[in-house]
Amino acid sequence: MGRLEDLALHYATAARRELGEALNRIASLDDEGTLYDRDLGRIAYAYQRLTWWQQVTDLTHGREEPIDGAIALLAVRQRAQDLLINARPVHNGGLFALAMAESRRGGARAFLDATEKLAEALAFPADHDTRPADATRPTTTTEQAPPTESRP
């Protein structure tokens, strides 16, 4: 197991713990306790975050042949981006349907934010040393091209 696989497990465990804490709020209500909409929203959001990380860990530690953490991470990131881009607006279904759609978008956005730097590092080759130094340095207005000789 590589570093990415370990990191995916760490994030999945943290998301699972957050969901457990959100669910514990409901489980610990007594007769006088009040359940608020923010409690249900927290549960839905935590559940959505967990599902994205669970998809990565299913690919890297699944029952079938496990795949590389980088491939799994990029594949699940693509699914999350597709959800955000292609999600249809909810016009019917009431406030609950709107809240669930928002939690799905929020969970996908949180997953993408958490994996942004990892995905950038994976998507681009790390051959910074092979590029010429002048190609990476921007030119300034004080730098000029060498003068060319003019022939009569």
mmCIF file of C-alpha atoms in Angstrom:
data_model
loop_
_atom_site.group_PDB
_atom_site.id
_atom_site.type_symbol
_atom_site.label_atom_id
_atom_site.label_comp_id
_atom_site.label_asym_id
_atom_site.label_seq_id
_atom_site.Cartn_x
_atom_site.Cartn_y
_atom_site.Cartn_z
ATOM 1 C CA MET A 1 0.000 0.000 0.000
ATOM 2 C CA GLY A 2 1.356 3.393 -1.000
ATOM 3 C CA ARG A 3 1.136 6.841 0.468
ATOM 4 C CA LEU A 4 -1.977 7.798 -1.534
ATOM 5 C CA GLU A 5 -3.830 4.696 -0.440
ATOM 6 C CA ASP A 6 -2.973 5.448 3.192
ATOM 7 C CA LEU A 7 -4.087 9.052 2.753
ATOM 8 C CA ALA A 8 -7.397 7.937 1.212
ATOM 9 C CA LEU A 9 -7.982 5.642 4.182
ATOM 10 C CA HIS A 10 -7.180 8.496 6.561
ATOM 11 C CA TYR A 11 -9.670 10.834 4.867
ATOM 12 C CA ALA A 12 -12.331 8.106 4.726
ATOM 13 C CA THR A 13 -11.847 7.399 8.431
ATOM 14 C CA ALA A 14 -12.090 11.114 9.259
ATOM 15 C CA ALA A 15 -15.283 11.415 7.191
ATOM 16 C CA ARG A 16 -16.700 8.313 8.900
ATOM 17 C CA ARG A 17 -15.883 9.812 12.306
ATOM 18 C CA GLU A 18 -17.567 13.106 11.338
ATOM 19 C CA LEU A 19 -20.683 11.211 10.229
ATOM 20 C CA GLY A 20 -20.656 9.269 13.495
ATOM 21 C CA GLU A 21 -20.507 12.503 15.484
ATOM 22 C CA ALA A 22 -23.377 13.967 13.468
ATOM 23 C CA LEU A 23 -25.467 10.827 13.972
ATOM 24 C CA ASN A 24 -24.608 10.771 17.670
ATOM 25 C CA ARG A 25 -26.434 14.085 18.011
ATOM 26 C CA ILE A 26 -29.676 12.317 17.091
ATOM 27 C CA ALA A 27 -28.927 9.211 19.115
ATOM 28 C CA SER A 28 -28.261 11.226 22.265
ATOM 29 C CA LEU A 29 -31.467 13.255 22.163
ATOM 30 C CA ASP A 30 -33.497 12.893 25.294
ATOM 31 C CA ASP A 31 -37.192 13.594 25.737
ATOM 32 C CA GLU A 32 -36.580 17.312 25.947
ATOM 33 C CA GLY A 33 -34.014 17.453 23.139
ATOM 34 C CA THR A 34 -34.664 19.293 19.952
ATOM 35 C CA LEU A 35 -33.442 18.253 16.545
ATOM 36 C CA TYR A 36 -32.670 21.138 14.242
ATOM 37 C CA ASP A 37 -32.453 21.313 10.475
ATOM 38 C CA ARG A 38 -28.721 22.036 10.744
ATOM 39 C CA ASP A 39 -28.305 18.652 12.483
ATOM 40 C CA LEU A 40 -29.902 16.854 9.559
ATOM 41 C CA GLY A 41 -27.904 18.968 7.120
ATOM 42 C CA ARG A 42 -24.685 18.047 8.900
ATOM 43 C CA ILE A 43 -25.566 14.359 8.654
ATOM 44 C CA ALA A 44 -26.373 14.588 4.939
ATOM 45 C CA TYR A 45 -23.198 16.557 4.205
ATOM 46 C CA ALA A 46 -20.989 14.173 6.204
ATOM 47 C CA TYR A 47 -22.594 11.187 4.507
ATOM 48 C CA GLN A 48 -21.937 12.633 1.054
ATOM 49 C CA ARG A 49 -18.292 13.351 1.898
ATOM 50 C CA LEU A 50 -17.907 9.804 3.173
ATOM 51 C CA THR A 51 -19.344 8.319 -0.021
ATOM 52 C CA TRP A 52 -16.684 10.011 -2.161
ATOM 53 C CA TRP A 53 -13.839 8.780 0.018
ATOM 54 C CA GLN A 54 -15.454 5.357 0.225
ATOM 55 C CA GLN A 55 -15.407 5.160 -3.582
ATOM 56 C CA VAL A 56 -11.647 5.778 -3.556
ATOM 57 C CA THR A 57 -10.987 3.191 -0.858
ATOM 58 C CA ASP A 58 -13.250 0.681 -2.599
ATOM 59 C CA LEU A 59 -11.067 1.010 -5.684
ATOM 60 C CA THR A 60 -7.778 0.804 -3.797
ATOM 61 C CA HIS A 61 -8.753 -1.804 -1.200
ATOM 62 C CA GLY A 62 -11.759 -3.408 -2.852
ATOM 63 C CA ARG A 63 -12.697 -7.029 -3.115
ATOM 64 C CA GLU A 64 -11.747 -7.070 -6.768
ATOM 65 C CA GLU A 65 -8.215 -6.425 -7.915
ATOM 66 C CA PRO A 66 -7.117 -3.176 -6.214
ATOM 67 C CA ILE A 67 -5.929 -0.345 -8.423
ATOM 68 C CA ASP A 68 -3.286 2.293 -7.848
ATOM 69 C CA GLY A 69 -4.232 5.139 -5.509
ATOM 70 C CA ALA A 70 -3.467 7.790 -8.107
ATOM 71 C CA ILE A 71 -5.756 6.200 -10.684
ATOM 72 C CA ALA A 72 -8.501 5.728 -8.110
ATOM 73 C CA LEU A 73 -8.215 9.304 -6.883
ATOM 74 C CA LEU A 74 -8.325 10.797 -10.367
ATOM 75 C CA ALA A 75 -11.254 8.566 -11.404
ATOM 76 C CA VAL A 76 -13.361 9.543 -8.401
ATOM 77 C CA ARG A 77 -12.403 13.207 -8.825
ATOM 78 C CA GLN A 78 -13.713 13.009 -12.387
ATOM 79 C CA ARG A 79 -17.021 11.615 -11.104
ATOM 80 C CA ALA A 80 -17.291 14.410 -8.537
ATOM 81 C CA GLN A 81 -16.561 17.049 -11.178
ATOM 82 C CA ASP A 82 -19.156 15.486 -13.476
ATOM 83 C CA LEU A 83 -21.719 15.641 -10.681
ATOM 84 C CA LEU A 84 -21.050 19.327 -10.106
ATOM 85 C CA ILE A 85 -21.072 20.195 -13.791
ATOM 86 C CA ASN A 86 -23.924 17.988 -14.998
ATOM 87 C CA ALA A 87 -26.247 18.042 -11.997
ATOM 88 C CA ARG A 88 -29.693 19.122 -13.036
ATOM 89 C CA PRO A 89 -31.409 21.711 -10.895
ATOM 90 C CA VAL A 90 -34.166 20.410 -8.652
ATOM 91 C CA HIS A 91 -37.428 22.099 -9.540
ATOM 92 C CA ASN A 92 -39.895 19.745 -7.897
ATOM 93 C CA GLY A 93 -39.777 17.762 -4.728
ATOM 94 C CA GLY A 94 -39.873 20.357 -2.025
ATOM 95 C CA LEU A 95 -37.321 21.531 0.449
ATOM 96 C CA PHE A 96 -36.032 18.065 1.318
ATOM 97 C CA ALA A 97 -35.080 17.330 -2.296
ATOM 98 C CA LEU A 98 -33.368 20.715 -2.528
ATOM 99 C CA ALA A 99 -31.480 20.091 0.707
ATOM 100 C CA MET A 100 -30.307 16.658 -0.432
ATOM 101 C CA ALA A 101 -29.155 18.045 -3.788
ATOM 102 C CA GLU A 102 -27.233 20.753 -1.962
ATOM 103 C CA SER A 103 -25.596 18.216 0.352
ATOM 104 C CA ARG A 104 -24.549 16.125 -2.673
ATOM 105 C CA ARG A 105 -22.977 19.200 -4.268
ATOM 106 C CA GLY A 106 -21.375 20.218 -0.985
ATOM 107 C CA GLY A 107 -19.922 16.758 -0.412
ATOM 108 C CA ALA A 108 -18.524 16.640 -3.940
ATOM 109 C CA ARG A 109 -17.038 20.125 -3.556
ATOM 110 C CA ALA A 110 -15.439 19.201 -0.209
ATOM 111 C CA PHE A 111 -13.941 16.064 -1.760
ATOM 112 C CA LEU A 112 -12.569 18.045 -4.711
ATOM 113 C CA ASP A 113 -11.124 20.691 -2.399
ATOM 114 C CA ALA A 114 -9.439 18.074 -0.220
ATOM 115 C CA THR A 115 -7.855 16.351 -3.198
ATOM 116 C CA GLU A 116 -7.009 19.372 -5.347
ATOM 117 C CA LYS A 117 -3.288 19.537 -4.584
ATOM 118 C CA LEU A 118 -2.940 15.769 -4.765
ATOM 119 C CA ALA A 119 -4.621 15.647 -8.161
ATOM 120 C CA GLU A 120 -2.483 18.483 -9.516
ATOM 121 C CA ALA A 121 0.644 16.651 -8.443
ATOM 122 C CA LEU A 122 -0.590 13.459 -10.081
ATOM 123 C CA ALA A 123 -1.872 14.993 -13.309
ATOM 124 C CA PHE A 124 1.304 16.795 -14.326
ATOM 125 C CA PRO A 125 4.719 15.194 -14.768
ATOM 126 C CA ALA A 126 7.296 16.260 -12.229
ATOM 127 C CA ASP A 127 10.033 16.928 -14.758
ATOM 128 C CA HIS A 128 10.690 20.501 -13.706
ATOM 129 C CA ASP A 129 14.439 19.903 -13.865
ATOM 130 C CA THR A 130 14.331 19.010 -17.548
ATOM 131 C CA ARG A 131 12.980 22.376 -18.693
ATOM 132 C CA PRO A 132 15.497 25.057 -19.634
ATOM 133 C CA ALA A 133 15.849 27.787 -17.044
ATOM 134 C CA ASP A 134 15.126 30.580 -19.527
ATOM 135 C CA ALA A 135 11.827 29.040 -20.571
ATOM 136 C CA THR A 136 10.432 29.258 -17.055
ATOM 137 C CA ARG A 137 11.669 32.767 -16.312
ATOM 138 C CA PRO A 138 9.378 35.537 -17.519
ATOM 139 C CA THR A 139 10.988 38.324 -19.475
ATOM 140 C CA THR A 140 10.794 41.862 -18.206
ATOM 141 C CA THR A 141 10.501 45.062 -20.147
ATOM 142 C CA THR A 142 14.123 45.968 -19.422
ATOM 143 C CA GLU A 143 15.401 42.827 -21.092
ATOM 144 C CA GLN A 144 15.969 43.204 -24.792
ATOM 145 C CA ALA A 145 16.905 40.862 -27.539
ATOM 146 C CA PRO A 146 20.563 41.014 -28.597
ATOM 147 C CA PRO A 147 21.179 43.556 -31.351
ATOM 148 C CA THR A 148 21.339 42.166 -34.847
ATOM 149 C CA GLU A 149 23.946 43.250 -37.294
ATOM 150 C CA SER A 150 22.758 45.169 -40.252
ATOM 151 C CA ARG A 151 24.586 44.684 -43.491
ATOM 152 C CA PRO A 152 24.844 47.495 -46.003
#
